[in-house]
Short mmCIF file of C-alpha atoms in Angstrom, two decimals:
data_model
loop_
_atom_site.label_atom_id
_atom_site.label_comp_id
_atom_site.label_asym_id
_atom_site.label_seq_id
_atom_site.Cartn_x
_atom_site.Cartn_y
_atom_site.Cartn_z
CA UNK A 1 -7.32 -42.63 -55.15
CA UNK A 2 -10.36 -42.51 -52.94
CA UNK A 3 -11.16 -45.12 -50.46
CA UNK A 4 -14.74 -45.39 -49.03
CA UNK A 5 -16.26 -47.27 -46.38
CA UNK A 6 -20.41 -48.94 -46.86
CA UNK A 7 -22.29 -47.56 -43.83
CA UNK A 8 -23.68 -50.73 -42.30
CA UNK A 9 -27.06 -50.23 -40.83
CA UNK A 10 -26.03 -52.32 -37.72
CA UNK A 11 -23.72 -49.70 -36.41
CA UNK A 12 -26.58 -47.03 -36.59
CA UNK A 13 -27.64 -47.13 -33.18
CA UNK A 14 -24.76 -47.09 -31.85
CA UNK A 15 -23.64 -44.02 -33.85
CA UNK A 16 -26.90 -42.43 -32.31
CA UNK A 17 -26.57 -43.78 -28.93
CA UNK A 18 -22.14 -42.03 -29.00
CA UNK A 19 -23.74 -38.96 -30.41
CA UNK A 20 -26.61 -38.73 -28.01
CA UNK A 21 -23.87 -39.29 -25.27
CA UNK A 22 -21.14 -36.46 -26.76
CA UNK A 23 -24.23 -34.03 -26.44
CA UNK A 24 -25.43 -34.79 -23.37
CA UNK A 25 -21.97 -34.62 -22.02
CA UNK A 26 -21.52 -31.41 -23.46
CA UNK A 27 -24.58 -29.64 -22.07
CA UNK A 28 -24.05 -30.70 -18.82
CA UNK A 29 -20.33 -29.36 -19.21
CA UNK A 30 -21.29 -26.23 -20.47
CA UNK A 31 -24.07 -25.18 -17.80
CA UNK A 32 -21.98 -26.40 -14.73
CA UNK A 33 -19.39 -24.32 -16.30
CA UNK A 34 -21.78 -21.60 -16.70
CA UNK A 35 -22.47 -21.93 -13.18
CA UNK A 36 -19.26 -21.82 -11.50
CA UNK A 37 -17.82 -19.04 -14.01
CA UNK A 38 -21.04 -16.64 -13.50
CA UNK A 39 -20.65 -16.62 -9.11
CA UNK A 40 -17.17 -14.82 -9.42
CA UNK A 41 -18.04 -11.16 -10.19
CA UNK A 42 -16.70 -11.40 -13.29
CA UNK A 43 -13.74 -13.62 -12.60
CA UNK A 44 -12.71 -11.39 -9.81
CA UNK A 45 -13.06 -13.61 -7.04
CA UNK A 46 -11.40 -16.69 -7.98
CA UNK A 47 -8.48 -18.16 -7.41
CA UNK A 48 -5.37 -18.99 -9.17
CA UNK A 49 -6.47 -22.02 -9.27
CA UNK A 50 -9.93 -21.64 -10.09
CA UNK A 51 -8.60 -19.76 -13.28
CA UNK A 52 -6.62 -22.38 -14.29
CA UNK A 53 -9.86 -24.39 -13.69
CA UNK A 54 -11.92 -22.28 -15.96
CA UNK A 55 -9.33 -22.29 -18.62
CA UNK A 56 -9.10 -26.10 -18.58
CA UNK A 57 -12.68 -26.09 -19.62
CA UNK A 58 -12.71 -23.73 -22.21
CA UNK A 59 -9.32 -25.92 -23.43
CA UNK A 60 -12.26 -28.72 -23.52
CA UNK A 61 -14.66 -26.91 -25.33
CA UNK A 62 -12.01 -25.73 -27.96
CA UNK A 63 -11.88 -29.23 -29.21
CA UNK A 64 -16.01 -28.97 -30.12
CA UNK A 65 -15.78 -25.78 -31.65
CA UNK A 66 -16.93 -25.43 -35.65
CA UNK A 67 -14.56 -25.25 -37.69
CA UNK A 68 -14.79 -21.12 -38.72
CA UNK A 69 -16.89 -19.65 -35.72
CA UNK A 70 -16.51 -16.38 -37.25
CA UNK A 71 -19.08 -17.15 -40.12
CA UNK A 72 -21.78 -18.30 -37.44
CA UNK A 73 -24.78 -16.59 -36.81
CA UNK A 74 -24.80 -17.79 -33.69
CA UNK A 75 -21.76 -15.16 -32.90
CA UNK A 76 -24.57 -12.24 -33.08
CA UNK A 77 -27.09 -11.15 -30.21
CA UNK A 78 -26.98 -9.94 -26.85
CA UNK A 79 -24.04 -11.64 -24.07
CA UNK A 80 -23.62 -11.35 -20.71
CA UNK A 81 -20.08 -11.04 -19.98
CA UNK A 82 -19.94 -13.41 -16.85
CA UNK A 83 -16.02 -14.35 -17.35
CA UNK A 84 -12.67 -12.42 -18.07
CA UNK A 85 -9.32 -14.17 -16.86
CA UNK A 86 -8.31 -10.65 -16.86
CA UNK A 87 -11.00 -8.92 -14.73
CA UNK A 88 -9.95 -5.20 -15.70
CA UNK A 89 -10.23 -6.27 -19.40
CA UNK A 90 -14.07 -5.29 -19.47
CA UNK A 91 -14.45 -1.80 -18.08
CA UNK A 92 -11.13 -0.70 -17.45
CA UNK A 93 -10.40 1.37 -14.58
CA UNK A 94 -13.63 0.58 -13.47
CA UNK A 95 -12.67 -3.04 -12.69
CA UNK A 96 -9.73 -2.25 -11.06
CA UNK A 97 -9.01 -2.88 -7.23
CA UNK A 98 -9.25 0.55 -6.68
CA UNK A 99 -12.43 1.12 -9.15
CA UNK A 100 -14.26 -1.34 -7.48
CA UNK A 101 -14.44 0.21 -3.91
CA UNK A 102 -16.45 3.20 -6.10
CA UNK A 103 -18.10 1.48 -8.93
CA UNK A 104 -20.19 -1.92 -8.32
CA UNK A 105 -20.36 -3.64 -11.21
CA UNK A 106 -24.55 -4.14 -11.81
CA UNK A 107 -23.96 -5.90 -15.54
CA UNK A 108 -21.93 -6.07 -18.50
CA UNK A 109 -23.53 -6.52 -21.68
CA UNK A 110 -21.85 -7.11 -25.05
CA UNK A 111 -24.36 -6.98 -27.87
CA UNK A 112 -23.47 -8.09 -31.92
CA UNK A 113 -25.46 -6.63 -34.37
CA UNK A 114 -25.42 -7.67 -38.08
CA UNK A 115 -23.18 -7.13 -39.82
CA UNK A 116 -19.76 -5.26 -38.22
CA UNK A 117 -21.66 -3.58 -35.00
CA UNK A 118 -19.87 -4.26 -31.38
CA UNK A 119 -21.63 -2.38 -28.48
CA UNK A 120 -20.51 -2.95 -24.86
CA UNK A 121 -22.07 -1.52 -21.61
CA UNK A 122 -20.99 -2.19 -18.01
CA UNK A 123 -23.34 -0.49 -16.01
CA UNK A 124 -22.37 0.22 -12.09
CA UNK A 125 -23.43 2.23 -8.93
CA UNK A 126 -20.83 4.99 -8.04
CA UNK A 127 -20.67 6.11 -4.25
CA UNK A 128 -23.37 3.71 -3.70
CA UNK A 129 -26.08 5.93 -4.84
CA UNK A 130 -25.31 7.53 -8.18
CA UNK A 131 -26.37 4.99 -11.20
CA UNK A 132 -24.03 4.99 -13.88
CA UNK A 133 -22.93 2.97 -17.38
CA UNK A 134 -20.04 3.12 -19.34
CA UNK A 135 -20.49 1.87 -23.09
CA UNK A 136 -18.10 1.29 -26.23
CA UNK A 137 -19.64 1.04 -29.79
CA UNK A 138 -17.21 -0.42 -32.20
CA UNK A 139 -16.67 -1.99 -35.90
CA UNK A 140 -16.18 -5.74 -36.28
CA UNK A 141 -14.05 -6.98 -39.09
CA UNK A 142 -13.18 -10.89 -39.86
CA UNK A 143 -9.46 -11.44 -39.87
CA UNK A 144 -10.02 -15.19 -40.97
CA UNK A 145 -12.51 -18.08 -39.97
CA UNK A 146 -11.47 -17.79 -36.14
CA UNK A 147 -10.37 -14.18 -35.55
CA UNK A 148 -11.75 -11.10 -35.43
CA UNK A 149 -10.35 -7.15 -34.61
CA UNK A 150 -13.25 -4.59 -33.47
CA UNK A 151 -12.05 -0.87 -33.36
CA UNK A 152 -13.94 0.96 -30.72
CA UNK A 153 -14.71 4.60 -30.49
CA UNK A 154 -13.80 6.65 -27.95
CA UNK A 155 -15.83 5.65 -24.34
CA UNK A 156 -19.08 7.47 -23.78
CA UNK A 157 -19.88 7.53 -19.55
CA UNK A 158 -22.97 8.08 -17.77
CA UNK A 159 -23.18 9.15 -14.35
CA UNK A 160 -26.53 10.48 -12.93
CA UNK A 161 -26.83 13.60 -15.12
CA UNK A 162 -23.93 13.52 -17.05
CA UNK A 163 -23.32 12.21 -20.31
CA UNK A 164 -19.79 12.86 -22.27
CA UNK A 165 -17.23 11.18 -24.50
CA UNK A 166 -13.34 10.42 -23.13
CA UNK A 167 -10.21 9.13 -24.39
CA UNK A 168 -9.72 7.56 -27.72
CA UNK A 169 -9.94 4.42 -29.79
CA UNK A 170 -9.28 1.46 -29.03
CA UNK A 171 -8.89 -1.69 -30.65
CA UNK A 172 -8.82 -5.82 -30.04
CA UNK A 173 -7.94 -8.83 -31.44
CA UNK A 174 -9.88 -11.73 -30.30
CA UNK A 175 -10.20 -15.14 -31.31
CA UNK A 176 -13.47 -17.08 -31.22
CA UNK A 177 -12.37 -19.95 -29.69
CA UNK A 178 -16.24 -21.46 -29.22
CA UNK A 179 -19.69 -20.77 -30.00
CA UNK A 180 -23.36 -22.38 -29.31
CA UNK A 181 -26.38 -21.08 -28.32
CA UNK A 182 -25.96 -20.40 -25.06
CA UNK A 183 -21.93 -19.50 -24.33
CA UNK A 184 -19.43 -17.72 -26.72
CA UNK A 185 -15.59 -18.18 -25.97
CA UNK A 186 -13.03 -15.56 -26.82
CA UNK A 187 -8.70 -15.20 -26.44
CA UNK A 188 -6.94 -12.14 -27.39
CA UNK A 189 -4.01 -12.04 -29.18
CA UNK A 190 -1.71 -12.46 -26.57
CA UNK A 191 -3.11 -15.84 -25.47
CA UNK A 192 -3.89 -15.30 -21.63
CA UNK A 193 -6.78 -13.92 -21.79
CA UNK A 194 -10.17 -15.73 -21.80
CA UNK A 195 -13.29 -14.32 -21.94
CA UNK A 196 -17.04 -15.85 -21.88
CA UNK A 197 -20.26 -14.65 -22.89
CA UNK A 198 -23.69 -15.89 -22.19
CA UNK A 199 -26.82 -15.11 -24.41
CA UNK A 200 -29.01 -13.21 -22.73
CA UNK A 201 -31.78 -15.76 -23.74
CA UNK A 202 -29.92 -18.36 -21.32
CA UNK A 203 -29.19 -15.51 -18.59
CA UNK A 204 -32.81 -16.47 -16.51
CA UNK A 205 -32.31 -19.64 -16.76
CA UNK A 206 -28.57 -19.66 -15.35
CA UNK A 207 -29.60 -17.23 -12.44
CA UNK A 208 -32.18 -20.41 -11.33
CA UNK A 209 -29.74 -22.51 -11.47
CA UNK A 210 -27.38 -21.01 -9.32
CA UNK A 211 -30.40 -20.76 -7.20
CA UNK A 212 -30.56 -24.35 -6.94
CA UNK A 213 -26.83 -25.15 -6.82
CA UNK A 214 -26.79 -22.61 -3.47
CA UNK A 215 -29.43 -24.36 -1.62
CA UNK A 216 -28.01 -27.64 -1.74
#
């Protein structure tokens, strides 16, 4: 049996005014978030604490997600990775401690393409003078409405002149854990680490904003 409630039109502007609120709210959650995550070099310069920070957020935003993110267009385009609870998780040995007093990190872009493509590119400055990129392409396949696993080929790095494959494959699990226009959420399969993405179409935008935030 079926039981059905008649919408009154009395309650409809207050259904609006809830909803309006929820996506205000939301927004305003999402770009301060945006904010804090996208001053840390990647993650690498927070705290403990300010992890645990970041991850209570993206706890938050779990709870707005749609129901299979994985079917969304909105999961395709060009991301800048501005978050990894695991800092060495995009680049490598590039990220590292050690990496980092050769390598500064310039960008690292993660671009979707329809319909399996992964490409990602962290591009750096080696010795201070030498410009450089490494970049990953790599097959996307849908494990279910909230996972996905993305087998990369072997790295290709650029360094001034030189251009040349290393390594092997490689492969993630990761689990879209949110998605909107302007941020994309992601855990791997071992549950600690957090990554987020924002569209490049939001990434002028954000870099005002933090302009504004640091002269206040």
């Amino acid at each position: 049996m079926t039981w059905s409630i008649p919408f009154s039109p009395r309650f409809a502007p207050i259904i609006a005014f809830i909803s309006v609120f929820l996506s205000v709210f939301l927004f305003q959650l999402i770009d301060c978030w945006i904010i804090q995550v996208s001053q840390t070099d990647g993650g690498v310069s927070l705290t403990q604490e300010g992890h645990q920070e970041v991850a209570q957020v993206a706890q938050e935003l779990q709870e707005y997600c749609t129901s299979e993110p994985v079917k969304s267009p909105l999961i395709y385009g060009e991301w800048d990775v501005v978050y990894c609870s695991r800092p060495t998780s995009p680049g490598g040995g590039y990220r590292s401690a050690l990496g980092r007093l050769f390598f500064r990190t310039k960008e690292m872009i993660q671009a979707v393409e329809a319909p399996d493509t992964v490409r990602n590119k962290v591009s750096f400055s080696a010795f201070g003078f030498l410009e450089g990129e490494v970049s990953l392409k790599g097959k996307l396949k849908a494990l279910d409405g909230e996972w996905i696993q993305v087998i990369f080929e072997p790295p290709e790095l650029k360094v001034g002149a030189l251009d040349f494959r290393y390594g092997g494959q490689s492969e993630v699990k990761l689990q879209i854990t949110y998605v909107d226009e302007k941020i994309r959420l992601g855990k791997g399969s071992k549950g600690s680490l957090t990554k987020a993405h924002v569209s490049e179409v939001c990434s002028a935008s954000t870099q005002r904003q933090k302009q504004e935030v640091e002269l206040k």
